[in-house]
Amino acid sequence: MVSEPSTEIMEATYHALCEHGYANLTMQRIADESSVTKAALHYHFDTKQELLNAFLGYLIDQFEARLACDASDPRERLTTFLDAIFSTASDRDTDFAIALMGIKAQAPYQSQYRERLEEVDETMQSVVKDAVADGIESGLFDDVEPDTVAHTVVTLVNGSRVREVTLGEEPNEARSLVEAYLELELGWSPEGEA
Amino acid sequence: MVSEPSTEIMEATYHALCEHGYANLTMQRIADESSVTKAALHYHFDTKQELLNAFLGYLIDQFEARLACDASDPRERLTTFLDAIFSTASDRDTDFAIALMGIKAQAPYQSQYRERLEEVDETMQSVVKDAVADGIESGLFDDVEPDTVAHTVVTLVNGSRVREVTLGEEPNEARSLVEAYLELELGWSPEGEA
């Protein structure tokens, strides 16, 4: 195991997942997307699971960078959150959402994946919860339970991903639902601010 | 293809899915759970996909039977809906939720699965939408958009299933979220009625 997997390997994993899905992903197919040999990949990662665990960590870092918001305004922080979650979907994004769903379906069998997914969930919930709590404190939002709002928002986000994969639903449809829900709870909607 | 697959084969499929998950499900393992031979299974179903498609149809019939509610009271209909969705989870139910997630992850590749999942989604949305519309008409619920409420509820339900599988979250947690959401939208909560 190398402490910092190269960006090239992570990008190759992304492309191989989009191309072949999780079930058909092999070390060889990841190698094919990079300048690294399969043997070199195995030098860094014993198994496909280990490589994917590193890849999930890489994704989380990217996601957290997109969530990073210096704004003190909680409305702006919620809008940045929704932008990061529901970034404009390309066909490639849908392929990737499909591959991620394959990984999620493995979470019960792979504790490493599960820990990564828990990490993402905690990050998402805390961003929403903190923004809502701050907005209530500064009188911008109605006085509601920040934990409930955060839990509802992330459950809608989880549902949106499944609907994208299983029903071909556009992520923007779920974004509208989340915005309508926030307006109902907080008395404020990100839509009006955009 | 037999027009009406025997209940025994469907039950055997259920048990084999709980035991082995979707990825490791084979015709042999389904046969092992029943008194039918693998050859006899293949007589009815050419492929595992075909058998699972019949199985999904069987599940939908069962689900619709649980949703069936003669009550004219829209509050009672919503409560029956939530009872059917969030029926008390046993370990077996969780195993089955995990297996179903494996099937959902295959929906982009198997149009038959996808059609079945669309069917379930339409059924769920129409039950909620009709109950909400009737409740508004009879003055029991606030005047909201029934389509939005139905879409939000099913997205929360979809999210709940993923959270059960990937994070081990209890389905009752999501039920509370749905109830709180309905109270917010409709001015009425199923919880208070139970």
mmCIF file of N, CA and C in Angstrom, chain A residues 21 98 101-102 104-105 107-109 114 117-118 121 125 148 151-152 154-156 158-160 162-163 165-169 173 177 181 184-185, chain B residues 21 98 101-102 104-105 107-109 114 117-118 121 125 148 151-152 154-156 158-160 162-163 165-169 173 177 181 184-185:
data_model
loop_
_atom_site.group_PDB
_atom_site.id
_atom_site.type_symbol
_atom_site.label_atom_id
_atom_site.label_comp_id
_atom_site.label_asym_id
_atom_site.label_seq_id
_atom_site.Cartn_x
_atom_site.Cartn_y
_atom_site.Cartn_z
ATOM 1 N N GLY A 21 -18.641 -0.578 -15.200
ATOM 2 C CA GLY A 21 -19.472 -0.809 -14.016
ATOM 3 C C GLY A 21 -18.661 -1.494 -12.925
ATOM 4 N N ILE A 98 -24.199 4.969 -11.773
ATOM 5 C CA ILE A 98 -24.521 3.546 -11.891
ATOM 6 C C ILE A 98 -23.420 2.692 -11.237
ATOM 7 N N MET A 101 -23.530 2.925 -7.493
ATOM 8 C CA MET A 101 -24.618 2.120 -6.943
ATOM 9 C C MET A 101 -24.163 0.669 -6.789
ATOM 10 N N GLY A 102 -23.367 0.193 -7.747
ATOM 11 C CA GLY A 102 -22.799 -1.152 -7.637
ATOM 12 C C GLY A 102 -21.911 -1.280 -6.406
ATOM 13 N N LYS A 104 -22.212 0.645 -3.675
ATOM 14 C CA LYS A 104 -23.089 0.727 -2.497
ATOM 15 C C LYS A 104 -23.740 -0.619 -2.209
ATOM 16 N N ALA A 105 -24.123 -1.337 -3.285
ATOM 17 C CA ALA A 105 -24.766 -2.641 -3.102
ATOM 18 C C ALA A 105 -23.806 -3.640 -2.447
ATOM 19 N N ALA A 107 -21.716 -2.684 -0.020
ATOM 20 C CA ALA A 107 -21.383 -2.183 1.320
ATOM 21 C C ALA A 107 -21.653 -3.192 2.440
ATOM 22 N N PRO A 108 -22.756 -3.975 2.339
ATOM 23 C CA PRO A 108 -22.994 -4.930 3.427
ATOM 24 C C PRO A 108 -21.907 -6.000 3.512
ATOM 25 N N TYR A 109 -21.216 -6.242 2.401
ATOM 26 C CA TYR A 109 -20.202 -7.297 2.377
ATOM 27 C C TYR A 109 -18.781 -6.760 2.565
ATOM 28 N N ARG A 114 -18.366 0.462 3.470
ATOM 29 C CA ARG A 114 -19.388 0.960 4.378
ATOM 30 C C ARG A 114 -18.853 2.130 5.217
ATOM 31 N N LEU A 117 -18.809 5.182 3.140
ATOM 32 C CA LEU A 117 -20.153 5.730 2.905
ATOM 33 C C LEU A 117 -20.673 6.421 4.163
ATOM 34 N N GLU A 118 -20.319 5.874 5.316
ATOM 35 C CA GLU A 118 -20.712 6.522 6.581
ATOM 36 C C GLU A 118 -20.048 7.892 6.700
ATOM 37 N N ASP A 121 -21.804 10.332 4.534
ATOM 38 C CA ASP A 121 -23.095 10.683 5.124
ATOM 39 C C ASP A 121 -22.927 11.665 6.275
ATOM 40 N N GLN A 125 -24.513 15.408 6.363
ATOM 41 C CA GLN A 125 -25.443 15.793 7.426
ATOM 42 C C GLN A 125 -24.913 16.981 8.218
ATOM 43 N N THR A 148 -33.285 17.002 12.154
ATOM 44 C CA THR A 148 -34.344 16.433 11.310
ATOM 45 C C THR A 148 -34.217 16.943 9.879
ATOM 46 N N HIS A 151 -31.243 15.200 8.250
ATOM 47 C CA HIS A 151 -31.532 13.786 7.992
ATOM 48 C C HIS A 151 -32.492 13.644 6.794
ATOM 49 N N THR A 152 -33.481 14.519 6.736
ATOM 50 C CA THR A 152 -34.429 14.478 5.618
ATOM 51 C C THR A 152 -33.723 14.822 4.309
ATOM 52 N N VAL A 154 -30.502 14.513 3.465
ATOM 53 C CA VAL A 154 -29.607 13.457 2.969
ATOM 54 C C VAL A 154 -30.389 12.227 2.498
ATOM 55 N N THR A 155 -31.528 11.951 3.144
ATOM 56 C CA THR A 155 -32.342 10.815 2.693
ATOM 57 C C THR A 155 -32.910 11.109 1.294
ATOM 58 N N LEU A 156 -33.304 12.358 1.068
ATOM 59 C CA LEU A 156 -33.760 12.741 -0.281
ATOM 60 C C LEU A 156 -32.611 12.633 -1.290
ATOM 61 N N ASN A 158 -30.007 10.573 -1.075
ATOM 62 C CA ASN A 158 -29.808 9.134 -1.307
ATOM 63 C C ASN A 158 -30.872 8.600 -2.264
ATOM 64 N N GLY A 159 -32.119 9.013 -2.035
ATOM 65 C CA GLY A 159 -33.209 8.559 -2.899
ATOM 66 C C GLY A 159 -33.021 9.046 -4.326
ATOM 67 N N SER A 160 -32.550 10.261 -4.463
ATOM 68 C CA SER A 160 -32.330 10.836 -5.793
ATOM 69 C C SER A 160 -31.329 10.016 -6.597
ATOM 70 N N VAL A 162 -30.607 6.817 -6.304
ATOM 71 C CA VAL A 162 -31.224 5.554 -6.728
ATOM 72 C C VAL A 162 -32.165 5.800 -7.896
ATOM 73 N N ARG A 163 -32.935 6.882 -7.826
ATOM 74 C CA ARG A 163 -33.899 7.161 -8.894
ATOM 75 C C ARG A 163 -33.190 7.481 -10.202
ATOM 76 N N VAL A 165 -30.379 6.184 -11.131
ATOM 77 C CA VAL A 165 -29.849 4.922 -11.659
ATOM 78 C C VAL A 165 -30.964 3.973 -12.100
ATOM 79 N N THR A 166 -31.997 3.823 -11.261
ATOM 80 C CA THR A 166 -32.987 2.780 -11.559
ATOM 81 C C THR A 166 -34.115 3.274 -12.456
ATOM 82 N N LEU A 167 -34.416 4.579 -12.404
ATOM 83 C CA LEU A 167 -35.557 5.088 -13.183
ATOM 84 C C LEU A 167 -35.132 6.109 -14.228
ATOM 85 N N GLY A 168 -33.842 6.451 -14.251
ATOM 86 C CA GLY A 168 -33.378 7.446 -15.209
ATOM 87 C C GLY A 168 -33.869 8.855 -14.895
ATOM 88 N N GLU A 169 -34.209 9.101 -13.634
ATOM 89 C CA GLU A 169 -34.718 10.429 -13.264
ATOM 90 C C GLU A 169 -33.591 11.463 -13.250
ATOM 91 N N GLU A 173 -34.678 17.048 -10.768
ATOM 92 C CA GLU A 173 -36.024 16.852 -10.215
ATOM 93 C C GLU A 173 -35.959 16.743 -8.696
ATOM 94 N N LEU A 177 -37.277 19.115 -5.324
ATOM 95 C CA LEU A 177 -37.959 18.595 -4.135
ATOM 96 C C LEU A 177 -37.262 19.060 -2.863
ATOM 97 N N TYR A 181 -38.766 21.435 -0.027
ATOM 98 C CA TYR A 181 -38.774 20.987 1.370
ATOM 99 C C TYR A 181 -38.115 22.032 2.285
ATOM 100 N N LEU A 184 -40.321 24.931 2.898
ATOM 101 C CA LEU A 184 -41.389 24.578 3.830
ATOM 102 C C LEU A 184 -40.880 24.600 5.272
ATOM 103 N N GLU A 185 -39.688 24.039 5.492
ATOM 104 C CA GLU A 185 -39.135 23.932 6.843
ATOM 105 C C GLU A 185 -38.583 25.269 7.338
ATOM 106 N N GLY B 21 -27.518 -13.323 -1.747
ATOM 107 C CA GLY B 21 -27.439 -12.026 -2.422
ATOM 108 C C GLY B 21 -27.655 -12.182 -3.909
ATOM 109 N N ILE B 98 -30.941 -6.020 1.086
ATOM 110 C CA ILE B 98 -29.599 -6.040 0.493
ATOM 111 C C ILE B 98 -29.647 -6.696 -0.893
ATOM 112 N N MET B 101 -31.251 -4.452 -3.429
ATOM 113 C CA MET B 101 -30.343 -3.387 -3.850
ATOM 114 C C MET B 101 -29.426 -3.896 -4.962
ATOM 115 N N GLY B 102 -29.026 -5.163 -4.863
ATOM 116 C CA GLY B 102 -28.223 -5.763 -5.932
ATOM 117 C C GLY B 102 -28.996 -5.806 -7.243
ATOM 118 N N LYS B 104 -31.495 -3.731 -8.011
ATOM 119 C CA LYS B 104 -31.634 -2.340 -8.463
ATOM 120 C C LYS B 104 -30.377 -1.854 -9.179
ATOM 121 N N ALA B 105 -29.219 -2.275 -8.653
ATOM 122 C CA ALA B 105 -27.955 -1.856 -9.272
ATOM 123 C C ALA B 105 -27.820 -2.417 -10.683
ATOM 124 N N ALA B 107 -30.463 -2.580 -12.730
ATOM 125 C CA ALA B 107 -31.541 -2.011 -13.552
ATOM 126 C C ALA B 107 -31.044 -1.308 -14.822
ATOM 127 N N PRO B 108 -29.890 -0.596 -14.759
ATOM 128 C CA PRO B 108 -29.447 0.053 -15.995
ATOM 129 C C PRO B 108 -29.085 -0.942 -17.094
ATOM 130 N N TYR B 109 -28.768 -2.176 -16.699
ATOM 131 C CA TYR B 109 -28.341 -3.173 -17.669
ATOM 132 C C TYR B 109 -29.476 -4.124 -18.056
ATOM 133 N N ARG B 114 -35.846 -2.837 -14.813
ATOM 134 C CA ARG B 114 -36.161 -1.413 -14.781
ATOM 135 C C ARG B 114 -37.659 -1.167 -14.947
ATOM 136 N N LEU B 117 -39.349 -1.898 -11.712
ATOM 137 C CA LEU B 117 -39.117 -0.860 -10.709
ATOM 138 C C LEU B 117 -39.949 0.387 -11.025
ATOM 139 N N GLU B 118 -40.116 0.674 -12.313
ATOM 140 C CA GLU B 118 -40.975 1.807 -12.700
ATOM 141 C C GLU B 118 -42.417 1.554 -12.283
ATOM 142 N N ASP B 121 -42.768 2.133 -8.635
ATOM 143 C CA ASP B 121 -42.719 3.569 -8.352
ATOM 144 C C ASP B 121 -44.046 4.233 -8.690
ATOM 145 N N GLN B 125 -46.427 6.154 -6.022
ATOM 146 C CA GLN B 125 -46.757 7.575 -6.197
ATOM 147 C C GLN B 125 -48.268 7.782 -6.313
ATOM 148 N N THR B 148 -46.177 16.794 -5.853
ATOM 149 C CA THR B 148 -44.930 17.079 -5.141
ATOM 150 C C THR B 148 -44.838 16.247 -3.866
ATOM 151 N N HIS B 151 -44.071 12.637 -4.851
ATOM 152 C CA HIS B 151 -42.697 12.499 -5.342
ATOM 153 C C HIS B 151 -41.695 12.579 -4.178
ATOM 154 N N THR B 152 -41.960 13.481 -3.250
ATOM 155 C CA THR B 152 -41.070 13.616 -2.088
ATOM 156 C C THR B 152 -41.135 12.363 -1.220
ATOM 157 N N VAL B 154 -41.944 9.226 -2.074
ATOM 158 C CA VAL B 154 -41.282 8.050 -2.663
ATOM 159 C C VAL B 154 -39.757 8.227 -2.708
ATOM 160 N N THR B 155 -39.292 9.463 -2.872
ATOM 161 C CA THR B 155 -37.840 9.692 -2.861
ATOM 162 C C THR B 155 -37.281 9.404 -1.468
ATOM 163 N N LEU B 156 -38.030 9.794 -0.434
ATOM 164 C CA LEU B 156 -37.612 9.464 0.938
ATOM 165 C C LEU B 156 -37.615 7.946 1.145
ATOM 166 N N ASN B 158 -37.185 5.627 -1.199
ATOM 167 C CA ASN B 158 -36.008 5.108 -1.921
ATOM 168 C C ASN B 158 -34.742 5.347 -1.113
ATOM 169 N N GLY B 159 -34.613 6.541 -0.549
ATOM 170 C CA GLY B 159 -33.433 6.873 0.248
ATOM 171 C C GLY B 159 -33.341 5.989 1.479
ATOM 172 N N SER B 160 -34.483 5.726 2.071
ATOM 173 C CA SER B 160 -34.515 4.886 3.272
ATOM 174 C C SER B 160 -33.970 3.487 2.999
ATOM 175 N N VAL B 162 -31.804 2.573 0.684
ATOM 176 C CA VAL B 162 -30.342 2.637 0.528
ATOM 177 C C VAL B 162 -29.676 2.768 1.883
ATOM 178 N N ARG B 163 -30.240 3.590 2.745
ATOM 179 C CA ARG B 163 -29.635 3.815 4.055
ATOM 180 C C ARG B 163 -29.685 2.547 4.915
ATOM 181 N N VAL B 165 -29.470 -0.451 3.736
ATOM 182 C CA VAL B 165 -28.476 -1.373 3.194
ATOM 183 C C VAL B 165 -27.051 -0.872 3.426
ATOM 184 N N THR B 166 -26.806 0.407 3.142
ATOM 185 C CA THR B 166 -25.419 0.884 3.154
ATOM 186 C C THR B 166 -24.984 1.370 4.538
ATOM 187 N N LEU B 167 -25.915 1.843 5.351
ATOM 188 C CA LEU B 167 -25.526 2.404 6.648
ATOM 189 C C LEU B 167 -26.123 1.636 7.815
ATOM 190 N N GLY B 168 -26.958 0.644 7.506
ATOM 191 C CA GLY B 168 -27.588 -0.121 8.588
ATOM 192 C C GLY B 168 -28.627 0.672 9.355
ATOM 193 N N GLU B 169 -29.191 1.700 8.708
ATOM 194 C CA GLU B 169 -30.186 2.532 9.405
ATOM 195 C C GLU B 169 -31.517 1.791 9.522
ATOM 196 N N GLU B 173 -36.545 4.943 11.320
ATOM 197 C CA GLU B 173 -36.019 6.317 11.341
ATOM 198 C C GLU B 173 -36.566 7.103 10.163
ATOM 199 N N LEU B 177 -39.241 10.462 9.566
ATOM 200 C CA LEU B 177 -38.993 11.603 8.687
ATOM 201 C C LEU B 177 -40.182 11.830 7.753
ATOM 202 N N TYR B 181 -42.579 15.030 7.649
ATOM 203 C CA TYR B 181 -42.766 15.759 6.380
ATOM 204 C C TYR B 181 -44.250 15.899 6.045
ATOM 205 N N LEU B 184 -45.890 18.501 8.122
ATOM 206 C CA LEU B 184 -45.502 19.837 7.672
ATOM 207 C C LEU B 184 -46.314 20.249 6.445
ATOM 208 N N GLU B 185 -46.459 19.318 5.493
ATOM 209 C CA GLU B 185 -47.156 19.620 4.232
ATOM 210 C C GLU B 185 -48.667 19.656 4.424
#
